[in-house]
mmCIF file with all atom_site columns, C-alpha atoms in Angstrom:
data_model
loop_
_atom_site.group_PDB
_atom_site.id
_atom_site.type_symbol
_atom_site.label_atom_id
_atom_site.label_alt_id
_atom_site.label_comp_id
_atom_site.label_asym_id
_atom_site.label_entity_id
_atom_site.label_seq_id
_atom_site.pdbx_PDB_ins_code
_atom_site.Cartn_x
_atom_site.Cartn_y
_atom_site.Cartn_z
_atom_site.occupancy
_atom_site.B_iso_or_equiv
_atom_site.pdbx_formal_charge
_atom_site.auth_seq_id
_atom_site.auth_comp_id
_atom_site.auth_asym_id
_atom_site.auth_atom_id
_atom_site.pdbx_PDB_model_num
ATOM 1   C CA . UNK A 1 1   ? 132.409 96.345  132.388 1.00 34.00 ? 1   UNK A CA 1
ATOM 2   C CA . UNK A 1 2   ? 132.437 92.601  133.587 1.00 38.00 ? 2   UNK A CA 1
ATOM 3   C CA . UNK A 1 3   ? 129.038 92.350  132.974 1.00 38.00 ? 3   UNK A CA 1
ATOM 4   C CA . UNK A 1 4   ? 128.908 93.795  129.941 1.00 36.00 ? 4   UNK A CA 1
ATOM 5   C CA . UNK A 1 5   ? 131.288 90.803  129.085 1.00 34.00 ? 5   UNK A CA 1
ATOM 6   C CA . UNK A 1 6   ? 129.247 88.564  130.770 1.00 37.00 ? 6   UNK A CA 1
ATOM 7   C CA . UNK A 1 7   ? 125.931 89.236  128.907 1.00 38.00 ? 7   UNK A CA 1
ATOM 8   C CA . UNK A 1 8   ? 126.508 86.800  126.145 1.00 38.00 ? 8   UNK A CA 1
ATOM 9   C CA . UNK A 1 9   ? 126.900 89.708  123.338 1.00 37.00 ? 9   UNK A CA 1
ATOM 10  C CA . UNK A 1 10  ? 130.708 89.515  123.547 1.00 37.00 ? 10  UNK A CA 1
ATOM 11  C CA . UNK A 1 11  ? 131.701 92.275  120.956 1.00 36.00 ? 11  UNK A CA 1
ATOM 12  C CA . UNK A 1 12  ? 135.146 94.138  120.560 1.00 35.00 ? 12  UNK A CA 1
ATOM 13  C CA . UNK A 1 13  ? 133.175 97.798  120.391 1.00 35.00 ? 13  UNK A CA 1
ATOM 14  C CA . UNK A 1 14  ? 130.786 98.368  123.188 1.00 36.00 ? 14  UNK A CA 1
ATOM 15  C CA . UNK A 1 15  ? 129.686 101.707 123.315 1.00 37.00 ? 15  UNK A CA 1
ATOM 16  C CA . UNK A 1 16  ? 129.727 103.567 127.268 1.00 34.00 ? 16  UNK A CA 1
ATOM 17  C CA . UNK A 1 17  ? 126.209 103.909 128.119 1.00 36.00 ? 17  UNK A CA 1
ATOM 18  C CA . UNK A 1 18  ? 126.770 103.676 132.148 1.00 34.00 ? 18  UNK A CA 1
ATOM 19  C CA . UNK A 1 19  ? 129.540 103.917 134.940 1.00 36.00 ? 19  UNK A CA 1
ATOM 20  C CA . UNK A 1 20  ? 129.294 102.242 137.959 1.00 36.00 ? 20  UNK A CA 1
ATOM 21  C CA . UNK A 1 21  ? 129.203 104.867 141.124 1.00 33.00 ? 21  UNK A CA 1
ATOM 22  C CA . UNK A 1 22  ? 130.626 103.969 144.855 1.00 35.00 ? 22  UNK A CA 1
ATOM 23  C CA . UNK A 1 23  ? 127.471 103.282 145.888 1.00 39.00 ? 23  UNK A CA 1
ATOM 24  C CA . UNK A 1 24  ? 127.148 100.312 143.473 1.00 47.00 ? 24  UNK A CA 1
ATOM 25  C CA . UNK A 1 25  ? 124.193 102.134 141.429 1.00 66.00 ? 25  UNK A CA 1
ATOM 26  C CA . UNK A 1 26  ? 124.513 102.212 138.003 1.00 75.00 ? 26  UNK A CA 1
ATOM 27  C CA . UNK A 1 27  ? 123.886 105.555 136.224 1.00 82.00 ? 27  UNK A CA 1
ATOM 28  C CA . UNK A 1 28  ? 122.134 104.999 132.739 1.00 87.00 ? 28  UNK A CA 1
ATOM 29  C CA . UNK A 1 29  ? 121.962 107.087 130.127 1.00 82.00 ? 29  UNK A CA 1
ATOM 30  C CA . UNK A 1 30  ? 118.175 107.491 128.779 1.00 77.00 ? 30  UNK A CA 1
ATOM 31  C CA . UNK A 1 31  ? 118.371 110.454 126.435 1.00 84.00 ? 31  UNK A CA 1
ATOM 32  C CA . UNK A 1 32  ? 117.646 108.569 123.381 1.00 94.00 ? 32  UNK A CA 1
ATOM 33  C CA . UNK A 1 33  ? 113.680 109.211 123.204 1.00 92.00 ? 33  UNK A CA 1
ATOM 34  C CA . UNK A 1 34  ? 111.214 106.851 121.941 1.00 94.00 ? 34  UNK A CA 1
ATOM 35  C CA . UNK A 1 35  ? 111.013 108.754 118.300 1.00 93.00 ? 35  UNK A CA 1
ATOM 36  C CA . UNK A 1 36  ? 111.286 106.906 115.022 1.00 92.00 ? 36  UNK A CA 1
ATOM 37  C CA . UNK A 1 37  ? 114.671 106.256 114.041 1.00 94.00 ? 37  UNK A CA 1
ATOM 38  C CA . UNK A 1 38  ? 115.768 105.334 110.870 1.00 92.00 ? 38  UNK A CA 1
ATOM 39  C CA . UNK A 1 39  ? 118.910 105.225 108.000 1.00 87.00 ? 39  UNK A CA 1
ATOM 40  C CA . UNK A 1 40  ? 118.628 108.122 104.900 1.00 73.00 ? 40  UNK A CA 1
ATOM 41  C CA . UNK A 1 41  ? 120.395 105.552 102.836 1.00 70.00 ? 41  UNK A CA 1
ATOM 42  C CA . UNK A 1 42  ? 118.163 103.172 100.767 1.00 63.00 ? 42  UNK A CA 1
ATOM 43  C CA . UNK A 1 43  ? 120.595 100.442 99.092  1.00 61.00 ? 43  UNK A CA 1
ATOM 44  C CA . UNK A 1 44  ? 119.585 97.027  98.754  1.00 58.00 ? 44  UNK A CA 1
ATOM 45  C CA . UNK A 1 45  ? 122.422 95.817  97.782  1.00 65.00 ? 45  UNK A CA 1
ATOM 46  C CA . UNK A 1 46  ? 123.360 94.004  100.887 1.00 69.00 ? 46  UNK A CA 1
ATOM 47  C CA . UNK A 1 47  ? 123.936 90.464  102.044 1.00 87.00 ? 47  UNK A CA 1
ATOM 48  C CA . UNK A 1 48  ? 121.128 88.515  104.252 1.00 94.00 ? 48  UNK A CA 1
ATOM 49  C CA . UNK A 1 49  ? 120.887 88.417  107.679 1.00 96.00 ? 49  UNK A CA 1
ATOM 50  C CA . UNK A 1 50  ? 123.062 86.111  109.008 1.00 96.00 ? 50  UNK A CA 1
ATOM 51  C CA . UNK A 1 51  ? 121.790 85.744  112.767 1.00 97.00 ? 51  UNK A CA 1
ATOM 52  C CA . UNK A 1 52  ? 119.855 87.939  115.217 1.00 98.00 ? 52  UNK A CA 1
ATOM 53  C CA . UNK A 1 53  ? 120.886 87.637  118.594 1.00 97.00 ? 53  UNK A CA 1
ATOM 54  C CA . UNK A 1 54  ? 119.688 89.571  122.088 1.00 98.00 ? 54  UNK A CA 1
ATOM 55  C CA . UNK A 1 55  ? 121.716 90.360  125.450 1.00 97.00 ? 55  UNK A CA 1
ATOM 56  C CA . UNK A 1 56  ? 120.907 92.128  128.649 1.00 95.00 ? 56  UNK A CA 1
ATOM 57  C CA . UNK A 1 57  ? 123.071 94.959  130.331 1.00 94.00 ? 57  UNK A CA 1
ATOM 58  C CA . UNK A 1 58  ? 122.474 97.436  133.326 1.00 93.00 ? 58  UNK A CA 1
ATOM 59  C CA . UNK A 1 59  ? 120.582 99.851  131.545 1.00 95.00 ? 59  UNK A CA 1
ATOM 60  C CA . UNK A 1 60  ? 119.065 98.161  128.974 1.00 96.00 ? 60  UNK A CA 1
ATOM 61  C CA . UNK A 1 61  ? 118.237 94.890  126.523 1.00 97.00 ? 61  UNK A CA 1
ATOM 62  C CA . UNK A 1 62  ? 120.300 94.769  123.678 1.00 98.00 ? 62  UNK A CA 1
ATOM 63  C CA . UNK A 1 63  ? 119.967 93.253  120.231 1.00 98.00 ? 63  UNK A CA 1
ATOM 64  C CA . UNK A 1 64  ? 122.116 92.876  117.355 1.00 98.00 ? 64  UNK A CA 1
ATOM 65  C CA . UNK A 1 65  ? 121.066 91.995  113.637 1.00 97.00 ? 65  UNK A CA 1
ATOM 66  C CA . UNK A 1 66  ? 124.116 90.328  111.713 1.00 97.00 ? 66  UNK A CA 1
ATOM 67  C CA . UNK A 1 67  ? 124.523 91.978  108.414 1.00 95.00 ? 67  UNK A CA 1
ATOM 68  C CA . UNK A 1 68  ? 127.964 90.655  106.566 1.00 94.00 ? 68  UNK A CA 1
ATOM 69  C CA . UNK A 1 69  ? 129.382 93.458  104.422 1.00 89.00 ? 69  UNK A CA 1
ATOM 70  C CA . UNK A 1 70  ? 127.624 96.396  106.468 1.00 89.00 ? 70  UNK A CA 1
ATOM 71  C CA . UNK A 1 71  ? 129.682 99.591  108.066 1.00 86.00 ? 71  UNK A CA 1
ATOM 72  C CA . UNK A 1 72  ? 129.710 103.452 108.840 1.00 82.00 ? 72  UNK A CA 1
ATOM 73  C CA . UNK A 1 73  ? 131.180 103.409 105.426 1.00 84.00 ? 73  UNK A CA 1
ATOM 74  C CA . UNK A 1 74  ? 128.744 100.806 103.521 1.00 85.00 ? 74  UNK A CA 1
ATOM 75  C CA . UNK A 1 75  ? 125.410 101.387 105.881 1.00 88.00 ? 75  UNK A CA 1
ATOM 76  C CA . UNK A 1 76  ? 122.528 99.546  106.275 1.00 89.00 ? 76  UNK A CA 1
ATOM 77  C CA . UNK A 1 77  ? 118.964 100.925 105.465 1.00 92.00 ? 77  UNK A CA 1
ATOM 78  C CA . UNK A 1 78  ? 116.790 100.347 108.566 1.00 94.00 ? 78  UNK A CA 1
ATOM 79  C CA . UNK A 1 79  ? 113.415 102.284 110.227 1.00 95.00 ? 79  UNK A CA 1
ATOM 80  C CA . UNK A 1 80  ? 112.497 101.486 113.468 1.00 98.00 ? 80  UNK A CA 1
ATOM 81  C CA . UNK A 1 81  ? 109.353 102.918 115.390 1.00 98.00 ? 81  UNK A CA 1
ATOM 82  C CA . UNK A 1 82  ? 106.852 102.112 117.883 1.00 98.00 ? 82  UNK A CA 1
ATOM 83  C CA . UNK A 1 83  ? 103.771 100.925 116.854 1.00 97.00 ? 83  UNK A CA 1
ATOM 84  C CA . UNK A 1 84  ? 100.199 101.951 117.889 1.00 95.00 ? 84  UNK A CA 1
ATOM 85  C CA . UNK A 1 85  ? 99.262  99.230  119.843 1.00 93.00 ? 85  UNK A CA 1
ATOM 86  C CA . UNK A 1 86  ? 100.040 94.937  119.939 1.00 95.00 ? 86  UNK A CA 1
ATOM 87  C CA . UNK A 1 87  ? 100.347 94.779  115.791 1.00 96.00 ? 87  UNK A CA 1
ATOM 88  C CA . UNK A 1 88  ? 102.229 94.866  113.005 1.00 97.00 ? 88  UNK A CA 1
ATOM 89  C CA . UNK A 1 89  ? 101.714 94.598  109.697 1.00 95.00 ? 89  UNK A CA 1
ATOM 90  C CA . UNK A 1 90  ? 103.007 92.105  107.512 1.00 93.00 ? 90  UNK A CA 1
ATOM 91  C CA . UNK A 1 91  ? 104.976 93.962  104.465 1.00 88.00 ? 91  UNK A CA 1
ATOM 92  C CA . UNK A 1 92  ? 103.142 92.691  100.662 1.00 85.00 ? 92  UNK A CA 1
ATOM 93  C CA . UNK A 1 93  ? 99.958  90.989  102.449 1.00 89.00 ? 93  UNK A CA 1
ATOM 94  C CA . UNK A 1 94  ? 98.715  93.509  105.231 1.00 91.00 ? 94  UNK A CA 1
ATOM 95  C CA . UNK A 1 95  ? 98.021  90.590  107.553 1.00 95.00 ? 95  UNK A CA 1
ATOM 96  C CA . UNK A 1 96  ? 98.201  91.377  110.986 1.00 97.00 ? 96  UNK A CA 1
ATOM 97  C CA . UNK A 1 97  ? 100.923 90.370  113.044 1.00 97.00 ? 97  UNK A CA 1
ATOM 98  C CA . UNK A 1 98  ? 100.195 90.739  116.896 1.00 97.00 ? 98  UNK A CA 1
ATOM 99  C CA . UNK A 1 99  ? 103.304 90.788  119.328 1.00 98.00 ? 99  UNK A CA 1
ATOM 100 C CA . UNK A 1 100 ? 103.386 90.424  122.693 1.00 97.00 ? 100 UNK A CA 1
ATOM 101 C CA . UNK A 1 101 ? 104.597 93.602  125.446 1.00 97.00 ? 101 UNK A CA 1
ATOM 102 C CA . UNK A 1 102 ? 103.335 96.586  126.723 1.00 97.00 ? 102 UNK A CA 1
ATOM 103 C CA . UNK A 1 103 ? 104.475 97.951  123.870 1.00 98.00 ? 103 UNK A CA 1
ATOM 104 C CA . UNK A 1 104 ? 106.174 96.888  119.974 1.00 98.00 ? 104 UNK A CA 1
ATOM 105 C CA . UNK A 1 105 ? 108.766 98.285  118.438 1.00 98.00 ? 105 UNK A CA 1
ATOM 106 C CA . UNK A 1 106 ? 108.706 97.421  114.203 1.00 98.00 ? 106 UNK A CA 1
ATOM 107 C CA . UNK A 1 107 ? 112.181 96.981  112.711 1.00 98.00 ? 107 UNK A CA 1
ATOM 108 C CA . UNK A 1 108 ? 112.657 97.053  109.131 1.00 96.00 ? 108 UNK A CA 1
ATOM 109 C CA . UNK A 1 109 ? 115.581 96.039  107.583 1.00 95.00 ? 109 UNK A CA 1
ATOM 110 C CA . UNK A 1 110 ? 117.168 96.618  104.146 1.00 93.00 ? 110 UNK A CA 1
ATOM 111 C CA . UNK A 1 111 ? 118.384 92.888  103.918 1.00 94.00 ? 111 UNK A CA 1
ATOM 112 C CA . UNK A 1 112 ? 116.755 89.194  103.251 1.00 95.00 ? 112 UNK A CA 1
ATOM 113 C CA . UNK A 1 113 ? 116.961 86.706  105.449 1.00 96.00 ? 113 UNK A CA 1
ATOM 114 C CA . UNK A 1 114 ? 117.603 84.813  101.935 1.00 94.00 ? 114 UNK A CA 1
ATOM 115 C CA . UNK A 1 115 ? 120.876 84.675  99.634  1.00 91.00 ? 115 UNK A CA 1
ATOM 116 C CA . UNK A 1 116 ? 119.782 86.925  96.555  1.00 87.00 ? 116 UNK A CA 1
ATOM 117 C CA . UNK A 1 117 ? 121.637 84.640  93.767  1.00 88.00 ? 117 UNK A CA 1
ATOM 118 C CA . UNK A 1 118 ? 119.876 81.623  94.968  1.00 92.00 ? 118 UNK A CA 1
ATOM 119 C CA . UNK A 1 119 ? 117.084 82.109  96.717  1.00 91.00 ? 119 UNK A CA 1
ATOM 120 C CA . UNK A 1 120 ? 118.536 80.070  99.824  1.00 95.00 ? 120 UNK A CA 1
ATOM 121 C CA . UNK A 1 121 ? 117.196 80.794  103.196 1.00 95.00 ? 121 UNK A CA 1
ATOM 122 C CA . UNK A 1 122 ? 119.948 81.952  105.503 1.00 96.00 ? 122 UNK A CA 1
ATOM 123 C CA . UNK A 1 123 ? 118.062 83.076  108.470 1.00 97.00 ? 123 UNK A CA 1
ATOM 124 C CA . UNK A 1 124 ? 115.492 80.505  109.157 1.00 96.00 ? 124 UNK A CA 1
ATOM 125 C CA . UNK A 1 125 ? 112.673 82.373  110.582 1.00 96.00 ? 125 UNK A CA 1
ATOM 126 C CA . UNK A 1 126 ? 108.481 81.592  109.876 1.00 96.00 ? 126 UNK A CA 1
ATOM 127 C CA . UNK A 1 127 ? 106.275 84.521  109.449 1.00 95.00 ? 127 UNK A CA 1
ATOM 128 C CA . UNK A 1 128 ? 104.348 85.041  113.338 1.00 96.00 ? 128 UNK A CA 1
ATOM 129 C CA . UNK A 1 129 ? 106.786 82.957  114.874 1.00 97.00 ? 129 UNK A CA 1
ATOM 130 C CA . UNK A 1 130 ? 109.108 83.882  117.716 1.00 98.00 ? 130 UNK A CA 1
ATOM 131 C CA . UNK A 1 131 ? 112.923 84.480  115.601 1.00 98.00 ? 131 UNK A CA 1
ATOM 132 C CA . UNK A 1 132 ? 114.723 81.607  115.694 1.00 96.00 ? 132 UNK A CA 1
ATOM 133 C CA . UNK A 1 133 ? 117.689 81.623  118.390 1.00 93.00 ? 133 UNK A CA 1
ATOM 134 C CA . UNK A 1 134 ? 116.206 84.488  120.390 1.00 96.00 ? 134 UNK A CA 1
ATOM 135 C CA . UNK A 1 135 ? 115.539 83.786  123.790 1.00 95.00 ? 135 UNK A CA 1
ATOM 136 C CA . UNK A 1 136 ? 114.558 86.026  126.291 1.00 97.00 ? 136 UNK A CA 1
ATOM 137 C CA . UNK A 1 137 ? 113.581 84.740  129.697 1.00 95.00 ? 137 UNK A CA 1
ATOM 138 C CA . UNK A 1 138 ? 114.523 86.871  132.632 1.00 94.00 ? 138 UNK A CA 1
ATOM 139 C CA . UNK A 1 139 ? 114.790 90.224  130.399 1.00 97.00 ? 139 UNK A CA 1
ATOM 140 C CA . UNK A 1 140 ? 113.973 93.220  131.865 1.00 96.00 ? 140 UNK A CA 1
ATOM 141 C CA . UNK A 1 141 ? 112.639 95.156  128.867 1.00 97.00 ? 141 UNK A CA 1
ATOM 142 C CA . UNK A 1 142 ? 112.079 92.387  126.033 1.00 98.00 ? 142 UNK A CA 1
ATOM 143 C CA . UNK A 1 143 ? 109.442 90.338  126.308 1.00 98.00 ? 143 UNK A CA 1
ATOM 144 C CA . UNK A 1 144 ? 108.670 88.983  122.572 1.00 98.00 ? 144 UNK A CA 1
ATOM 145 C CA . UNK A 1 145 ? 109.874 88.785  119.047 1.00 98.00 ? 145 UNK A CA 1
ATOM 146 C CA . UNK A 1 146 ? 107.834 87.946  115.751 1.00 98.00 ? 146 UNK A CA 1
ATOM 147 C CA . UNK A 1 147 ? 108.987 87.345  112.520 1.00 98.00 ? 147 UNK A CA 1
ATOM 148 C CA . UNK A 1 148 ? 107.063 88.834  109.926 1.00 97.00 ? 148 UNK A CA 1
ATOM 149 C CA . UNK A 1 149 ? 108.388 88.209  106.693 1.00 95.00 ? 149 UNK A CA 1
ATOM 150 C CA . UNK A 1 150 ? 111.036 89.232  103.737 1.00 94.00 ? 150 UNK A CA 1
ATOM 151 C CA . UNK A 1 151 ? 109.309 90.706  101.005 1.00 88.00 ? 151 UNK A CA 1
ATOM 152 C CA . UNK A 1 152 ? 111.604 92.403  97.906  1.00 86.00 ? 152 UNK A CA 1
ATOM 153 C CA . UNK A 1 153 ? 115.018 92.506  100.318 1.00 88.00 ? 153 UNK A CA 1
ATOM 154 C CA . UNK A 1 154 ? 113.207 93.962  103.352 1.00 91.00 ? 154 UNK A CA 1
ATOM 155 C CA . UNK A 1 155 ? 112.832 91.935  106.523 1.00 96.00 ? 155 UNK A CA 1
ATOM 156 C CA . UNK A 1 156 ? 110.590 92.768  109.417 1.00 97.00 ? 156 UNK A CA 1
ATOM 157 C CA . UNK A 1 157 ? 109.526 91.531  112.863 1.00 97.00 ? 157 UNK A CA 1
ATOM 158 C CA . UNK A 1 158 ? 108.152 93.159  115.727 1.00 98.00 ? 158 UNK A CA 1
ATOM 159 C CA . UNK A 1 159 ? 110.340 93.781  118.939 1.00 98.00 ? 159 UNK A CA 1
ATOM 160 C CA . UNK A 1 160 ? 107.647 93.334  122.078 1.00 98.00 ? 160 UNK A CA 1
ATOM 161 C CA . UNK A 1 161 ? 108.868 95.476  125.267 1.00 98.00 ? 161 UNK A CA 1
ATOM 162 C CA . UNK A 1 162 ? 107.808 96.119  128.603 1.00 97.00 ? 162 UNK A CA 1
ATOM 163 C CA . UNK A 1 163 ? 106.707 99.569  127.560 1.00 97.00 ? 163 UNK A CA 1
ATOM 164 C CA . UNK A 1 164 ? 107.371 102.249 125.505 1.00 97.00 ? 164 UNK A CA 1
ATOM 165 C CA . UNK A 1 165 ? 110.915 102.680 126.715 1.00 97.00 ? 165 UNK A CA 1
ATOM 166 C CA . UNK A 1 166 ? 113.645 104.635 125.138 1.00 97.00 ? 166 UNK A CA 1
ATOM 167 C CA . UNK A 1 167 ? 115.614 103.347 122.600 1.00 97.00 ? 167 UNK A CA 1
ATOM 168 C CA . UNK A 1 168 ? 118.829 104.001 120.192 1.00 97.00 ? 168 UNK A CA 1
ATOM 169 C CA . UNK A 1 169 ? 119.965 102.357 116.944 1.00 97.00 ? 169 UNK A CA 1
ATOM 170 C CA . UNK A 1 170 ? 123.676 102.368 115.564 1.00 95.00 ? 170 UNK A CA 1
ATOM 171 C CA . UNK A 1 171 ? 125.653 100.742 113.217 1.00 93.00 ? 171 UNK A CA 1
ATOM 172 C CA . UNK A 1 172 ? 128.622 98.518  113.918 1.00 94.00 ? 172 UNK A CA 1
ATOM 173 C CA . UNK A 1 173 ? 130.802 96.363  111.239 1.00 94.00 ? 173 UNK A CA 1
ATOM 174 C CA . UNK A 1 174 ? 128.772 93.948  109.961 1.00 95.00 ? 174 UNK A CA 1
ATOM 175 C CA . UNK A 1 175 ? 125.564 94.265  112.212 1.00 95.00 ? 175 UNK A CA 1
ATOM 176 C CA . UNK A 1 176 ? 122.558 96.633  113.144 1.00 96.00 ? 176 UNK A CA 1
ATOM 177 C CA . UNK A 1 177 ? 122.249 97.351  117.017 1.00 97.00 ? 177 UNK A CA 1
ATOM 178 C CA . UNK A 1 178 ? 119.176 98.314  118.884 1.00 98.00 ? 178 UNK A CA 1
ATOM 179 C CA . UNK A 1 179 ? 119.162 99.581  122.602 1.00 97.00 ? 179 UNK A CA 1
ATOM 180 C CA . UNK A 1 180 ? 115.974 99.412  124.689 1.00 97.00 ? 180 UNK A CA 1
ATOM 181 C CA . UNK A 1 181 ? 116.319 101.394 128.524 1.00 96.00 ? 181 UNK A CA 1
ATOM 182 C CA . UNK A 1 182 ? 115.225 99.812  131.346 1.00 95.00 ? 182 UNK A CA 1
ATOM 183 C CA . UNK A 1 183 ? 113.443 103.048 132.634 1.00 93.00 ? 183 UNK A CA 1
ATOM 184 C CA . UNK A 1 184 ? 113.273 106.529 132.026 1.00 89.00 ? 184 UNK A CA 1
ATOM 185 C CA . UNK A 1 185 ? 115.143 107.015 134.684 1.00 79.00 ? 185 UNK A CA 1
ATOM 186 C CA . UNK A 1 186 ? 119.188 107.573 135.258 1.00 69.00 ? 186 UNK A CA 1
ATOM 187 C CA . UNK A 1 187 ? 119.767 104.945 137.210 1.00 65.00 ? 187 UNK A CA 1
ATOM 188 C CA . UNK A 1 188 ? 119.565 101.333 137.119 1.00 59.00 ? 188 UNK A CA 1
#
């Protein structure tokens, strides 16, 4: 559990996804599947993304999308899915959008990175740039990020990983998390 704490994603509610074993393997949990995963609820009434941050864990890369106002009880509308190949498509324009990784994950998010009543930006990210305060040297899984733009309150970028891993997406208080596995495997 130290490590969890360690990773730099400090959060009060960490779901169990491994236990460490006497023989100082880790056994990961890699039932999620690499299916499309998305929200049923469609309600743009939400405040902008306030920050997108990453961490790394046993099992897998983690990364969190900061949505003020968000819950189990007031969800966010998201789809994520792997795309066919190194692109994504830019939401309004159709412009291609290539991302770097064995494989790309597209996340689409019911939010702006903008303040609806006055147009500020709030999350300062460039359409085919890297997102702004995402770093991820020495990840395992990760391995790019690319803004692609906020068109009518819906904000995408593509997620570049190793390869088309197995993933999960939940919802916490106030943010969106997304779980890439290391492997397929059970242990880390």
């Amino acid at each position: 559990m130290a490590l969890v704490l360690a990773a730099g994603i400090a959060t009060a509610v960490v779901p169990t996804a491994y236990a460490a074993t006497a023989t100082s393997s880790t056994a990961c949990e890699t039932g999620w599947g690499s299916l499309n995963k998305q929200s049923p609820v469609f309600d743009y009434e939400h405040q902008p993304i306030t920050g997108i941050r990453t961490g790394t864990h046993p099992c897998y890369d983690r990364m969190v999308i900061d949505v003020p106002g968000t819950s189990t009880a007031n969800p966010l509308s998201y789809r994520v899915q792997y795309m066919d190949g190194n692109t994504i498509y830019q939401a309004g324009s159709g412009d291609p959008i290539t991302v770097g990784g064995g494989a790309v994950l597209e996340v689409v998010v019911m939010a702006p990175v903008y303040d609806p009543a006055t147009w500020e930006v709030v999350y300062p990210a460039k359409a085919r740039q890297p997102l702004p305060g995402v770093d991820l040297t020495g990840y395992q899984t990760f391995q790019d990020t690319r803004f692609a733009g906020s068109f009518e309150g819906e904000t995408q970028f593509g997620l570049g990983v190793r390869a088309r891993l197995p993933y999960r997406v939940f919802q916490l208080d106030n943010r969106l998390v997304i779980d890439v596995a290391h492997s397929w495997g059970t242990t880390a």
